[in-house]
PDB file of C-alpha atoms (C1' of nucleotides) in Angstrom:
ATOM      1  CA  MET H   1       0.122   0.005   0.183  1.00  0.00           C
ATOM      2  CA  PRO H   2       2.142   3.018   0.950  1.00  0.00           C
ATOM      3  CA  GLU H   3       3.900   5.112  -1.106  1.00  0.00           C
ATOM      4  CA  LEU H   4       4.034   9.502  -0.331  1.00  0.00           C
ATOM      5  CA  PRO H   5       0.438   9.610  -1.010  1.00  0.00           C
ATOM      6  CA  GLU H   6      -0.850   6.444   0.898  1.00  0.00           C
ATOM      7  CA  VAL H   7       1.592   7.593   4.373  1.00  0.00           C
ATOM      8  CA  GLU H   8       0.354  11.129   3.615  1.00  0.00           C
ATOM      9  CA  THR H   9      -3.298  10.384   3.926  1.00  0.00           C
ATOM     10  CA  VAL H  10      -2.896   8.195   6.745  1.00  0.00           C
ATOM     11  CA  LYS H  11      -1.142  10.637   8.830  1.00  0.00           C
ATOM     12  CA  ALA H  12      -3.958  13.103   8.184  1.00  0.00           C
ATOM     13  CA  GLY H  13      -6.331  10.707   9.660  1.00  0.00           C
ATOM     14  CA  LEU H  14      -4.451  10.236  12.633  1.00  0.00           C
ATOM     15  CA  ALA H  15      -3.730  13.781  13.327  1.00  0.00           C
ATOM     16  CA  PRO H  16      -7.169  14.669  14.238  1.00  0.00           C
ATOM     17  CA  VAL H  17      -7.479  11.376  16.825  1.00  0.00           C
ATOM     18  CA  MET H  18      -3.609  11.682  17.865  1.00  0.00           C
ATOM     19  CA  GLU H  19      -2.624  15.184  17.809  1.00  0.00           C
ATOM     20  CA  GLY H  20      -2.633  17.483  21.186  1.00  0.00           C
ATOM     21  CA  GLN H  21      -3.517  13.987  22.922  1.00  0.00           C
ATOM     22  CA  VAL H  22      -1.808  11.824  25.702  1.00  0.00           C
ATOM     23  CA  ILE H  23      -1.367   8.576  25.048  1.00  0.00           C
ATOM     24  CA  THR H  24      -2.376   6.632  28.281  1.00  0.00           C
ATOM     25  CA  ARG H  25      -0.887   3.221  27.753  1.00  0.00           C
ATOM     26  CA  ALA H  26       0.504   1.675  24.912  1.00  0.00           C
ATOM     27  CA  ASP H  27       0.293  -1.968  24.194  1.00  0.00           C
ATOM     28  CA  VAL H  28       3.654  -3.793  22.573  1.00  0.00           C
ATOM     29  CA  ASN H  29       2.735  -7.245  21.746  1.00  0.00           C
ATOM     30  CA  ARG H  30       5.893  -8.346  19.982  1.00  0.00           C
ATOM     31  CA  PRO H  31       9.612  -7.948  20.698  1.00  0.00           C
ATOM     32  CA  ASP H  32       9.967  -6.222  17.124  1.00  0.00           C
ATOM     33  CA  LEU H  33       8.961  -5.556  13.293  1.00  0.00           C
ATOM     34  CA  ARG H  34      11.331  -5.318  10.595  1.00  0.00           C
ATOM     35  CA  TRP H  35      13.826  -4.573  13.342  1.00  0.00           C
ATOM     36  CA  PRO H  36      13.675  -4.943  17.392  1.00  0.00           C
ATOM     37  CA  PHE H  37      11.200  -2.233  18.929  1.00  0.00           C
ATOM     38  CA  PRO H  38      13.588   0.527  20.834  1.00  0.00           C
ATOM     39  CA  GLU H  39      14.271  -0.616  24.316  1.00  0.00           C
ATOM     40  CA  GLY H  40      11.428   0.260  26.564  1.00  0.00           C
ATOM     41  CA  LEU H  41       8.961   1.243  24.181  1.00  0.00           C
ATOM     42  CA  ALA H  42       5.841   1.395  25.155  1.00  0.00           C
ATOM     43  CA  ALA H  43       6.580   2.789  28.985  1.00  0.00           C
ATOM     44  CA  ARG H  44       8.274   5.882  26.746  1.00  0.00           C
ATOM     45  CA  LEU H  45       5.434   6.266  25.107  1.00  0.00           C
ATOM     46  CA  THR H  46       3.489   5.841  28.136  1.00  0.00           C
ATOM     47  CA  GLY H  47       1.750   9.339  29.686  1.00  0.00           C
ATOM     48  CA  LYS H  48       3.672  11.438  26.397  1.00  0.00           C
ATOM     49  CA  CYS H  49       1.265  13.822  24.804  1.00  0.00           C
ATOM     50  CA  VAL H  50       1.764  13.846  20.829  1.00  0.00           C
ATOM     51  CA  ASN H  51       2.339  17.245  20.263  1.00  0.00           C
ATOM     52  CA  ARG H  52       2.820  16.818  15.987  1.00  0.00           C
ATOM     53  CA  LEU H  53       2.034  14.567  13.240  1.00  0.00           C
ATOM     54  CA  ARG H  54       4.534  15.023  10.922  1.00  0.00           C
ATOM     55  CA  ARG H  55       5.672  13.186   7.374  1.00  0.00           C
ATOM     56  CA  ARG H  56       9.267  12.622   5.911  1.00  0.00           C
ATOM     57  CA  SER H  57       9.237  10.310   3.122  1.00  0.00           C
ATOM     58  CA  LYS H  58       7.333   7.572   3.926  1.00  0.00           C
ATOM     59  CA  TYR H  59       7.535   7.703   7.650  1.00  0.00           C
ATOM     60  CA  ILE H  60       5.451   9.279   9.804  1.00  0.00           C
ATOM     61  CA  LEU H  61       7.002  11.232  12.356  1.00  0.00           C
ATOM     62  CA  ALA H  62       5.138  12.227  16.204  1.00  0.00           C
ATOM     63  CA  ASP H  63       7.158  14.656  17.740  1.00  0.00           C
ATOM     64  CA  LEU H  64       6.080  13.787  21.983  1.00  0.00           C
ATOM     65  CA  ASP H  65       6.156  16.249  24.779  1.00  0.00           C
ATOM     66  CA  SER H  66       9.046  13.913  26.418  1.00  0.00           C
ATOM     67  CA  GLY H  67      11.534  15.127  23.882  1.00  0.00           C
ATOM     68  CA  GLU H  68      11.362  12.176  22.018  1.00  0.00           C
ATOM     69  CA  THR H  69      10.052  11.412  18.248  1.00  0.00           C
ATOM     70  CA  LEU H  70       8.185   8.268  17.608  1.00  0.00           C
ATOM     71  CA  LEU H  71       8.902   7.000  13.958  1.00  0.00           C
ATOM     72  CA  ILE H  72       6.337   4.780  12.070  1.00  0.00           C
ATOM     73  CA  HIS H  73       6.845   3.117   8.795  1.00  0.00           C
ATOM     74  CA  LEU H  74       4.203   0.731   7.270  1.00  0.00           C
ATOM     75  CA  GLY H  75       6.488  -1.758   5.251  1.00  0.00           C
ATOM     76  CA  MET H  76       4.582  -3.086   2.709  1.00  0.00           C
ATOM     77  CA  SER H  77       1.578  -4.071   4.155  1.00  0.00           C
ATOM     78  CA  GLY H  78       1.136  -2.250   7.232  1.00  0.00           C
ATOM     79  CA  ARG H  79      -2.027  -0.030   8.290  1.00  0.00           C
ATOM     80  CA  MET H  80      -3.084   2.236  11.124  1.00  0.00           C
ATOM     81  CA  LEU H  81      -6.984   1.109  12.338  1.00  0.00           C
ATOM     82  CA  ILE H  82      -8.748   3.786  14.865  1.00  0.00           C
ATOM     83  CA  SER H  83     -11.116   2.647  16.752  1.00  0.00           C
ATOM     84  CA  GLY H  84     -13.064   3.809  19.861  1.00  0.00           C
ATOM     85  CA  GLN H  85     -14.198   7.255  21.345  1.00  0.00           C
ATOM     86  CA  MET H  86     -13.478   9.778  18.354  1.00  0.00           C
ATOM     87  CA  PRO H  87     -12.660  14.108  19.589  1.00  0.00           C
ATOM     88  CA  GLY H  88     -16.001  14.706  17.215  1.00  0.00           C
ATOM     89  CA  GLY H  89     -17.823  12.296  19.261  1.00  0.00           C
ATOM     90  CA  PHE H  90     -18.312   9.191  17.024  1.00  0.00           C
ATOM     91  CA  HIS H  91     -17.492   5.640  18.317  1.00  0.00           C
ATOM     92  CA  PHE H  92     -16.012   3.001  16.202  1.00  0.00           C
ATOM     93  CA  ASP H  93     -16.487  -0.316  18.015  1.00  0.00           C
ATOM     94  CA  HIS H  94     -13.383  -1.938  18.332  1.00  0.00           C
ATOM     95  CA  PRO H  95     -12.776  -4.682  15.874  1.00  0.00           C
ATOM     96  CA  ALA H  96     -12.117  -8.110  17.120  1.00  0.00           C
ATOM     97  CA  PRO H  97      -8.276  -7.937  18.485  1.00  0.00           C
ATOM     98  CA  ALA H  98      -7.287  -9.090  14.852  1.00  0.00           C
ATOM     99  CA  LYS H  99      -4.064 -11.265  14.018  1.00  0.00           C
ATOM    100  CA  HIS H 100      -0.698  -8.972  13.622  1.00  0.00           C
ATOM    101  CA  ASP H 101      -2.476  -6.335  15.648  1.00  0.00           C
ATOM    102  CA  HIS H 102       1.156  -5.340  16.754  1.00  0.00           C
ATOM    103  CA  VAL H 103       0.753  -2.161  18.541  1.00  0.00           C
ATOM    104  CA  VAL H 104      -1.891  -0.209  19.920  1.00  0.00           C
ATOM    105  CA  LEU H 105      -1.986   3.263  21.254  1.00  0.00           C
ATOM    106  CA  HIS H 106      -4.317   3.822  23.963  1.00  0.00           C
ATOM    107  CA  MET H 107      -5.180   7.723  23.902  1.00  0.00           C
ATOM    108  CA  ALA H 108      -6.937   9.432  26.893  1.00  0.00           C
ATOM    109  CA  THR H 109      -9.568  10.645  24.969  1.00  0.00           C
ATOM    110  CA  GLY H 110     -10.282   6.630  24.406  1.00  0.00           C
ATOM    111  CA  ALA H 111      -9.732   6.292  20.961  1.00  0.00           C
ATOM    112  CA  ARG H 112      -7.217   3.626  20.103  1.00  0.00           C
ATOM    113  CA  ILE H 113      -4.838   3.534  17.373  1.00  0.00           C
ATOM    114  CA  THR H 114      -3.655  -0.135  16.252  1.00  0.00           C
ATOM    115  CA  PHE H 115      -0.380  -0.699  14.251  1.00  0.00           C
ATOM    116  CA  ASN H 116      -1.655  -4.263  12.499  1.00  0.00           C
ATOM    117  CA  ASP H 117       1.011  -5.697   9.862  1.00  0.00           C
ATOM    118  CA  ALA H 118       1.143  -8.976   8.498  1.00  0.00           C
ATOM    119  CA  ARG H 119       4.012  -9.097   6.649  1.00  0.00           C
ATOM    120  CA  ARG H 120       6.030  -7.540   9.499  1.00  0.00           C
ATOM    121  CA  PHE H 121       8.154  -5.317   6.867  1.00  0.00           C
ATOM    122  CA  GLY H 122       6.926  -1.967   9.189  1.00  0.00           C
ATOM    123  CA  ALA H 123       9.027  -0.841  11.439  1.00  0.00           C
ATOM    124  CA  MET H 124       8.606   1.835  14.946  1.00  0.00           C
ATOM    125  CA  ASP H 125      11.778   3.673  16.685  1.00  0.00           C
ATOM    126  CA  LEU H 126      11.799   6.321  18.421  1.00  0.00           C
ATOM    127  CA  MET H 127      14.998   9.001  18.494  1.00  0.00           C
ATOM    128  CA  PRO H 128      15.670  12.544  20.457  1.00  0.00           C
ATOM    129  CA  THR H 129      13.409  15.045  18.232  1.00  0.00           C
ATOM    130  CA  ASP H 130      16.540  17.298  18.004  1.00  0.00           C
ATOM    131  CA  GLN H 131      18.181  14.652  16.342  1.00  0.00           C
ATOM    132  CA  GLN H 132      15.998  13.136  13.922  1.00  0.00           C
ATOM    133  CA  ASP H 133      18.120  14.293  10.675  1.00  0.00           C
ATOM    134  CA  ASP H 134      20.864  11.821  11.855  1.00  0.00           C
ATOM    135  CA  HIS H 135      18.261   8.768  12.278  1.00  0.00           C
ATOM    136  CA  TRP H 136      19.419   6.331  10.174  1.00  0.00           C
ATOM    137  CA  LEU H 137      16.640   5.644   7.994  1.00  0.00           C
ATOM    138  CA  ILE H 138      16.120   9.191   7.737  1.00  0.00           C
ATOM    139  CA  ARG H 139      19.635  10.244   6.977  1.00  0.00           C
ATOM    140  CA  ASP H 140      20.256   9.533   3.582  1.00  0.00           C
ATOM    141  CA  LEU H 141      17.230  10.685   2.064  1.00  0.00           C
ATOM    142  CA  GLY H 142      16.980  12.917  -0.801  1.00  0.00           C
ATOM    143  CA  PRO H 143      14.603  15.406  -0.983  1.00  0.00           C
ATOM    144  CA  GLU H 144      10.869  15.576  -1.020  1.00  0.00           C
ATOM    145  CA  PRO H 145       9.367  15.538  -4.105  1.00  0.00           C
ATOM    146  CA  LEU H 146       7.112  18.110  -3.559  1.00  0.00           C
ATOM    147  CA  GLY H 147       9.220  20.366  -1.580  1.00  0.00           C
ATOM    148  CA  ASN H 148      11.202  23.222  -3.220  1.00  0.00           C
ATOM    149  CA  ALA H 149      14.405  21.404  -2.646  1.00  0.00           C
ATOM    150  CA  PHE H 150      13.508  18.868  -5.405  1.00  0.00           C
ATOM    151  CA  ASP H 151      13.664  20.534  -9.097  1.00  0.00           C
ATOM    152  CA  GLU H 152      14.792  20.562 -13.160  1.00  0.00           C
ATOM    153  CA  THR H 153      18.792  21.524 -11.577  1.00  0.00           C
ATOM    154  CA  TYR H 154      18.898  19.031  -8.728  1.00  0.00           C
ATOM    155  CA  LEU H 155      17.346  15.818 -10.944  1.00  0.00           C
ATOM    156  CA  THR H 156      19.455  16.677 -13.238  1.00  0.00           C
ATOM    157  CA  GLN H 157      22.561  16.901 -11.684  1.00  0.00           C
ATOM    158  CA  ARG H 158      21.759  13.314  -9.611  1.00  0.00           C
ATOM    159  CA  LEU H 159      20.999  11.535 -12.798  1.00  0.00           C
ATOM    160  CA  LYS H 160      23.941  12.870 -15.139  1.00  0.00           C
ATOM    161  CA  GLY H 161      26.196   9.710 -15.964  1.00  0.00           C
ATOM    162  CA  ARG H 162      23.880   7.446 -14.018  1.00  0.00           C
ATOM    163  CA  ASN H 163      24.308   3.751 -15.836  1.00  0.00           C
ATOM    164  CA  THR H 164      20.841   2.856 -14.270  1.00  0.00           C
ATOM    165  CA  PRO H 165      17.739   2.437 -15.477  1.00  0.00           C
ATOM    166  CA  ILE H 166      15.792   5.811 -14.927  1.00  0.00           C
ATOM    167  CA  LYS H 167      12.836   3.226 -13.080  1.00  0.00           C
ATOM    168  CA  SER H 168      15.506   2.011 -10.247  1.00  0.00           C
ATOM    169  CA  ALA H 169      17.101   5.964 -10.137  1.00  0.00           C
ATOM    170  CA  LEU H 170      13.163   7.091  -9.428  1.00  0.00           C
ATOM    171  CA  LEU H 171      13.156   4.255  -7.066  1.00  0.00           C
ATOM    172  CA  ASP H 172      16.067   5.223  -5.363  1.00  0.00           C
ATOM    173  CA  GLN H 173      15.086   6.613  -1.944  1.00  0.00           C
ATOM    174  CA  ARG H 174      18.404   8.795  -1.982  1.00  0.00           C
ATOM    175  CA  ILE H 175      17.698  10.498  -4.789  1.00  0.00           C
ATOM    176  CA  VAL H 176      14.218  11.380  -3.873  1.00  0.00           C
ATOM    177  CA  ALA H 177      12.559  10.041  -1.450  1.00  0.00           C
ATOM    178  CA  GLY H 178       8.702   8.663  -1.190  1.00  0.00           C
ATOM    179  CA  LEU H 179       8.329   7.420  -4.621  1.00  0.00           C
ATOM    180  CA  GLY H 180       7.506   3.687  -5.179  1.00  0.00           C
ATOM    181  CA  ASN H 181       6.645   1.064  -7.517  1.00  0.00           C
ATOM    182  CA  ILE H 182       3.476   2.728  -8.408  1.00  0.00           C
ATOM    183  CA  TYR H 183       4.038   6.136  -8.935  1.00  0.00           C
ATOM    184  CA  VAL H 184       7.346   5.800 -10.858  1.00  0.00           C
ATOM    185  CA  CYS H 185       5.228   3.392 -13.269  1.00  0.00           C
ATOM    186  CA  GLU H 186       3.060   6.400 -13.375  1.00  0.00           C
ATOM    187  CA  VAL H 187       5.344   9.179 -13.571  1.00  0.00           C
ATOM    188  CA  LEU H 188       7.050   7.450 -16.187  1.00  0.00           C
ATOM    189  CA  PHE H 189       4.115   6.465 -18.526  1.00  0.00           C
ATOM    190  CA  ARG H 190       3.235  10.379 -18.448  1.00  0.00           C
ATOM    191  CA  ALA H 191       6.510  11.192 -19.053  1.00  0.00           C
ATOM    192  CA  GLY H 192       6.573   9.052 -22.443  1.00  0.00           C
ATOM    193  CA  ILE H 193      10.364   7.222 -21.042  1.00  0.00           C
ATOM    194  CA  HIS H 194      10.622   3.862 -21.433  1.00  0.00           C
ATOM    195  CA  PRO H 195      11.579   2.318 -17.421  1.00  0.00           C
ATOM    196  CA  ARG H 196      15.004   0.176 -18.978  1.00  0.00           C
ATOM    197  CA  ARG H 197      16.457   3.538 -20.282  1.00  0.00           C
ATOM    198  CA  LYS H 198      19.219   5.002 -18.482  1.00  0.00           C
ATOM    199  CA  ALA H 199      18.843   8.001 -16.413  1.00  0.00           C
ATOM    200  CA  GLY H 200      22.009   9.480 -17.715  1.00  0.00           C
ATOM    201  CA  GLN H 201      21.282   8.815 -21.321  1.00  0.00           C
ATOM    202  CA  ILE H 202      17.819  10.642 -21.241  1.00  0.00           C
ATOM    203  CA  SER H 203      18.110  14.544 -22.144  1.00  0.00           C
ATOM    204  CA  ALA H 204      18.187  17.270 -19.937  1.00  0.00           C
ATOM    205  CA  LYS H 205      14.824  18.325 -21.339  1.00  0.00           C
ATOM    206  CA  ARG H 206      13.191  14.929 -20.714  1.00  0.00           C
ATOM    207  CA  ILE H 207      14.834  15.078 -17.040  1.00  0.00           C
ATOM    208  CA  ALA H 208      13.359  18.567 -16.168  1.00  0.00           C
ATOM    209  CA  GLY H 209       9.879  16.845 -17.586  1.00  0.00           C
ATOM    210  CA  LEU H 210       9.889  14.535 -14.719  1.00  0.00           C
ATOM    211  CA  VAL H 211       9.830  16.714 -12.162  1.00  0.00           C
ATOM    212  CA  PRO H 212       6.160  18.555 -12.131  1.00  0.00           C
ATOM    213  CA  LEU H 213       4.978  14.952 -13.323  1.00  0.00           C
ATOM    214  CA  ILE H 214       6.520  13.552 -10.309  1.00  0.00           C
ATOM    215  CA  ARG H 215       4.442  16.438  -8.806  1.00  0.00           C
ATOM    216  CA  ASP H 216       1.484  16.457 -10.405  1.00  0.00           C
ATOM    217  CA  VAL H 217       1.097  12.578  -9.830  1.00  0.00           C
ATOM    218  CA  LEU H 218       1.619  12.495  -6.026  1.00  0.00           C
ATOM    219  CA  ALA H 219      -0.426  15.831  -5.214  1.00  0.00           C
ATOM    220  CA  GLU H 220      -3.399  14.067  -7.533  1.00  0.00           C
ATOM    221  CA  ALA H 221      -3.150  10.843  -5.259  1.00  0.00           C
ATOM    222  CA  ILE H 222      -2.800  12.845  -2.138  1.00  0.00           C
ATOM    223  CA  ALA H 223      -5.761  14.717  -3.213  1.00  0.00           C
ATOM    224  CA  ALA H 224      -7.649  11.005  -4.286  1.00  0.00           C
ATOM    225  CA  GLY H 225      -6.716  10.143  -0.899  1.00  0.00           C
ATOM    226  CA  GLY H 226      -7.551  13.064   1.025  1.00  0.00           C
ATOM    227  CA  SER H 227     -10.800  13.806  -0.446  1.00  0.00           C
ATOM    228  CA  SER H 228     -11.980  10.261   0.721  1.00  0.00           C
ATOM    229  CA  LEU H 229     -10.914  10.479   4.275  1.00  0.00           C
ATOM    230  CA  ARG H 230     -14.702  11.941   5.105  1.00  0.00           C
ATOM    231  CA  ASP H 231     -14.485   9.555   8.716  1.00  0.00           C
ATOM    232  CA  TYR H 232     -11.620   8.339  10.351  1.00  0.00           C
ATOM    233  CA  ARG H 233     -12.143   4.742   9.132  1.00  0.00           C
ATOM    234  CA  GLN H 234     -10.134   5.567   6.545  1.00  0.00           C
ATOM    235  CA  ALA H 235      -7.322   6.530   7.832  1.00  0.00           C
ATOM    236  CA  ASP H 236      -6.379   3.103   7.580  1.00  0.00           C
ATOM    237  CA  GLY H 237      -5.181   3.507   4.347  1.00  0.00           C
ATOM    238  CA  GLU H 238      -7.813   1.125   2.687  1.00  0.00           C
ATOM    239  CA  LEU H 239     -10.803   3.267   1.183  1.00  0.00           C
ATOM    240  CA  GLY H 240      -9.751   5.874  -1.314  1.00  0.00           C
ATOM    241  CA  TYR H 241      -7.109   6.212  -3.464  1.00  0.00           C
ATOM    242  CA  PHE H 242      -5.897   6.831  -6.420  1.00  0.00           C
ATOM    243  CA  GLN H 243      -6.370   2.913  -7.537  1.00  0.00           C
ATOM    244  CA  HIS H 244      -9.018   4.165 -10.074  1.00  0.00           C
ATOM    245  CA  GLY H 245      -6.749   6.462 -11.509  1.00  0.00           C
ATOM    246  CA  PHE H 246      -3.522   4.095 -11.942  1.00  0.00           C
ATOM    247  CA  GLN H 247      -3.006   4.507 -16.428  1.00  0.00           C
ATOM    248  CA  VAL H 248      -0.601   1.563 -16.379  1.00  0.00           C
ATOM    249  CA  TYR H 249       0.362   0.121 -12.752  1.00  0.00           C
ATOM    250  CA  ASP H 250      -1.385  -3.276 -12.994  1.00  0.00           C
ATOM    251  CA  ARG H 251      -2.869  -3.250 -15.992  1.00  0.00           C
ATOM    252  CA  GLU H 252      -1.025  -5.911 -18.120  1.00  0.00           C
ATOM    253  CA  GLY H 253      -2.509  -6.770 -21.160  1.00  0.00           C
ATOM    254  CA  ALA H 254      -4.849  -3.918 -21.249  1.00  0.00           C
ATOM    255  CA  ALA H 255      -5.319  -0.975 -23.900  1.00  0.00           C
ATOM    256  CA  CYS H 256      -3.183   1.593 -23.643  1.00  0.00           C
ATOM    257  CA  VAL H 257      -5.152   4.976 -22.720  1.00  0.00           C
ATOM    258  CA  THR H 258      -3.496   7.462 -25.047  1.00  0.00           C
ATOM    259  CA  PRO H 259      -6.387   7.917 -27.738  1.00  0.00           C
ATOM    260  CA  HIS H 260      -5.457   5.745 -30.978  1.00  0.00           C
ATOM    261  CA  CYS H 261      -2.810   3.947 -29.320  1.00  0.00           C
ATOM    262  CA  GLU H 262      -3.217   0.279 -30.191  1.00  0.00           C
ATOM    263  CA  LYS H 263      -0.985  -1.594 -28.120  1.00  0.00           C
ATOM    264  CA  LYS H 264      -1.266  -3.152 -24.913  1.00  0.00           C
ATOM    265  CA  ILE H 265      -0.017  -2.491 -21.396  1.00  0.00           C
ATOM    266  CA  THR H 266       3.166  -4.751 -20.620  1.00  0.00           C
ATOM    267  CA  ARG H 267       4.932  -5.790 -17.727  1.00  0.00           C
ATOM    268  CA  ILE H 268       8.447  -6.573 -17.407  1.00  0.00           C
ATOM    269  CA  VAL H 269      10.721  -7.143 -14.390  1.00  0.00           C
ATOM    270  CA  GLN H 270      13.475  -4.884 -13.084  1.00  0.00           C
ATOM    271  CA  SER H 271      15.411  -5.681 -10.167  1.00  0.00           C
ATOM    272  CA  GLY H 272      12.887  -8.350  -9.100  1.00  0.00           C
ATOM    273  CA  ARG H 273      10.428  -5.369  -9.350  1.00  0.00           C
ATOM    274  CA  SER H 274       7.295  -5.479 -11.910  1.00  0.00           C
ATOM    275  CA  SER H 275       7.425  -2.468 -14.762  1.00  0.00           C
ATOM    276  CA  PHE H 276       4.175  -1.588 -16.353  1.00  0.00           C
ATOM    277  CA  PHE H 277       4.458   1.223 -19.470  1.00  0.00           C
ATOM    278  CA  CYS H 278       3.219   0.933 -22.994  1.00  0.00           C
ATOM    279  CA  PRO H 279       6.267  -0.226 -25.574  1.00  0.00           C
ATOM    280  CA  GLN H 280       4.341   2.554 -28.209  1.00  0.00           C
ATOM    281  CA  CYS H 281       4.175   5.411 -25.771  1.00  0.00           C
ATOM    282  CA  GLN H 282       7.430   5.084 -23.746  1.00  0.00           C
ATOM    283  CA  ARG H 283      10.969   5.228 -25.326  1.00  0.00           C
TER     284      ARG H 283
ATOM    285  C1'  DA T   1      31.243   4.398  -6.468  1.00  0.00           C
ATOM    286  C1'  DT T   2      27.763   1.554  -8.536  1.00  0.00           C
ATOM    287  C1'  DG T   3      24.020  -2.066 -10.202  1.00  0.00           C
ATOM    288  C1'  DG T   4      21.593  -6.074  -9.325  1.00  0.00           C
ATOM    289  C1'  DG T   5      19.886  -9.673  -6.768  1.00  0.00           C
ATOM    290  C1'  DG T   6      18.658 -12.029  -2.621  1.00  0.00           C
ATOM    291  C1'  DG T   7      16.150 -11.721   1.763  1.00  0.00           C
ATOM    292  C1'  DC T   8      12.986 -10.666   5.540  1.00  0.00           C
ATOM    293  C1'  DC T   9       7.249 -11.937   6.268  1.00  0.00           C
ATOM    294  C1'  DT T  10       2.397 -13.636   5.627  1.00  0.00           C
ATOM    295  C1'  DG T  11      -1.808 -13.154   2.153  1.00  0.00           C
ATOM    296  C1'  DC T  12      -3.800 -14.017  -1.499  1.00  0.00           C
ATOM    297  C1'  DC T  13      -4.840 -15.362  -6.212  1.00  0.00           C
ATOM    298  C1'  DG T  14      -5.080 -18.120 -10.313  1.00  0.00           C
ATOM    299  C1'  DG T  15      -4.064 -22.914 -12.058  1.00  0.00           C
ATOM    300  C1'  DC T  16      -3.923 -27.662 -12.482  1.00  0.00           C
TER     301       DC T  16
ATOM    302  C1'  DT Z   1     -12.256 -28.240  -2.455  1.00  0.00           C
ATOM    303  C1'  DG Z   2      -7.183 -28.337  -1.362  1.00  0.00           C
ATOM    304  C1'  DC Z   3      -1.972 -27.746  -2.717  1.00  0.00           C
ATOM    305  C1'  DC Z   4       1.289 -25.038  -5.136  1.00  0.00           C
ATOM    306  C1'  DG Z   5       3.620 -21.368  -7.473  1.00  0.00           C
ATOM    307  C1'  DG Z   6       4.334 -16.917  -7.838  1.00  0.00           C
ATOM    308  C1'  DC Z   7       3.516 -12.564  -6.571  1.00  0.00           C
ATOM    309  C1'  DA Z   8       2.605  -7.999  -3.522  1.00  0.00           C
ATOM    310  C1'  DG Z   9       2.893  -1.235  -2.788  1.00  0.00           C
ATOM    311  C1'  DG Z  10       9.728  -1.613   0.837  1.00  0.00           C
ATOM    312  C1'  DC Z  11      14.264  -1.928   2.294  1.00  0.00           C
ATOM    313  C1'  DC Z  12      18.760  -3.176   3.769  1.00  0.00           C
ATOM    314  C1'  DC Z  13      22.392  -5.681   3.218  1.00  0.00           C
ATOM    315  C1'  DC Z  14      26.326  -7.987   0.612  1.00  0.00           C
ATOM    316  C1'  DC Z  15      28.473  -9.242  -4.441  1.00  0.00           C
ATOM    317  C1'  DA Z  16      30.687  -8.456  -8.302  1.00  0.00           C
TER     318       DA Z  16
END
DNA sequence: ATGGGGGCCTGCCGGC
DNA sequence: TGCCGGCAGGCCCCCA
C-alpha cells in the first residue's frame, strides 16, 4: 500500500485523533517488526502527549512532549486502524483483536490506534526529536518530491552519468524520497520514458519534464486519498486512493489509455520488481 | 562507487 | 476442495 501519498493520507487521518492528545497506554505485543523495537518502547510512550504528526518520505513522525519522536513505517502491508471514541464524539467499535495487531496506542480520549502489519516489513523506533535528521533511516533520504529542494536542476544533476535504468533511479530514496513502484510506473508513462532507459542517457529536457510530472502524480493521489477522508476509518489507508486513476500500474494486457494507441500495457521485471508500461508511448 | 540480486514475512489469487 | 507457485505497494545488505 504505502507510498508517499498513502502515508500522507494515513498521517492526515491520524492527526485529529493523536495530535495534542496523551497516550495513556501502549500495548506492544511482540518484540520487533522488521527490526527490534527500541528499549522500553511502551514505557517511553505511556503518558506522553503527541505534540505533532509529520511525514518525511514514507515515514510518519510523531513528536512527543518527552523530547522523543516516534518513527512509524508501514512497510508493505502496515495499516493504522482507528477505533474507540473519536474527538468529534463518534464511536467505532473495537474490531475483534485481529491477527497481526502488533502495537495498540490507547489515547486519553478513548481512541485507539492499532498498528497491524501481516508481513512485518514495517518498523517503529524512537529518537531524540532534535536529532531526527541523524536517524539512520532518515539520514540518507533525498529531498521531498513536493518540496522546493526538488527541482529540475537537482534531478538533472543527480541523474547525470548514471548507468542505472530510470525506473531504478526514481525508486532510489537517496535521489528522491517517497516514490514507490506504482507512482514511478505512472510517472514514466506520463513522461513517455521507457522504464529501462538509462538515467544518464535521457535528455536534460526530458529529465526536467519529470519534475512537474512527479509532483502532479503525487498531488493528485494525495487529493484522491485526502478527499476520501470522510470519516476516520479511512485513516487505515484501505479506502479512497488513486488506484482508479492508474494508467499503467497493474494493467498488464489492457489497452493503453492514449487515444489512438493500439498497444497493450506490458509488464517486465526490473531488479525483481514489476514495471508496467506502454511499448508504443514510452521510449 | 555503482548496479543487481537476495532476503525478510504472510496472504492472496489463479491454475491444476 | 486443496495444494502449489507466483506475486505483492519497501528497504537493507551483500557481492561483483
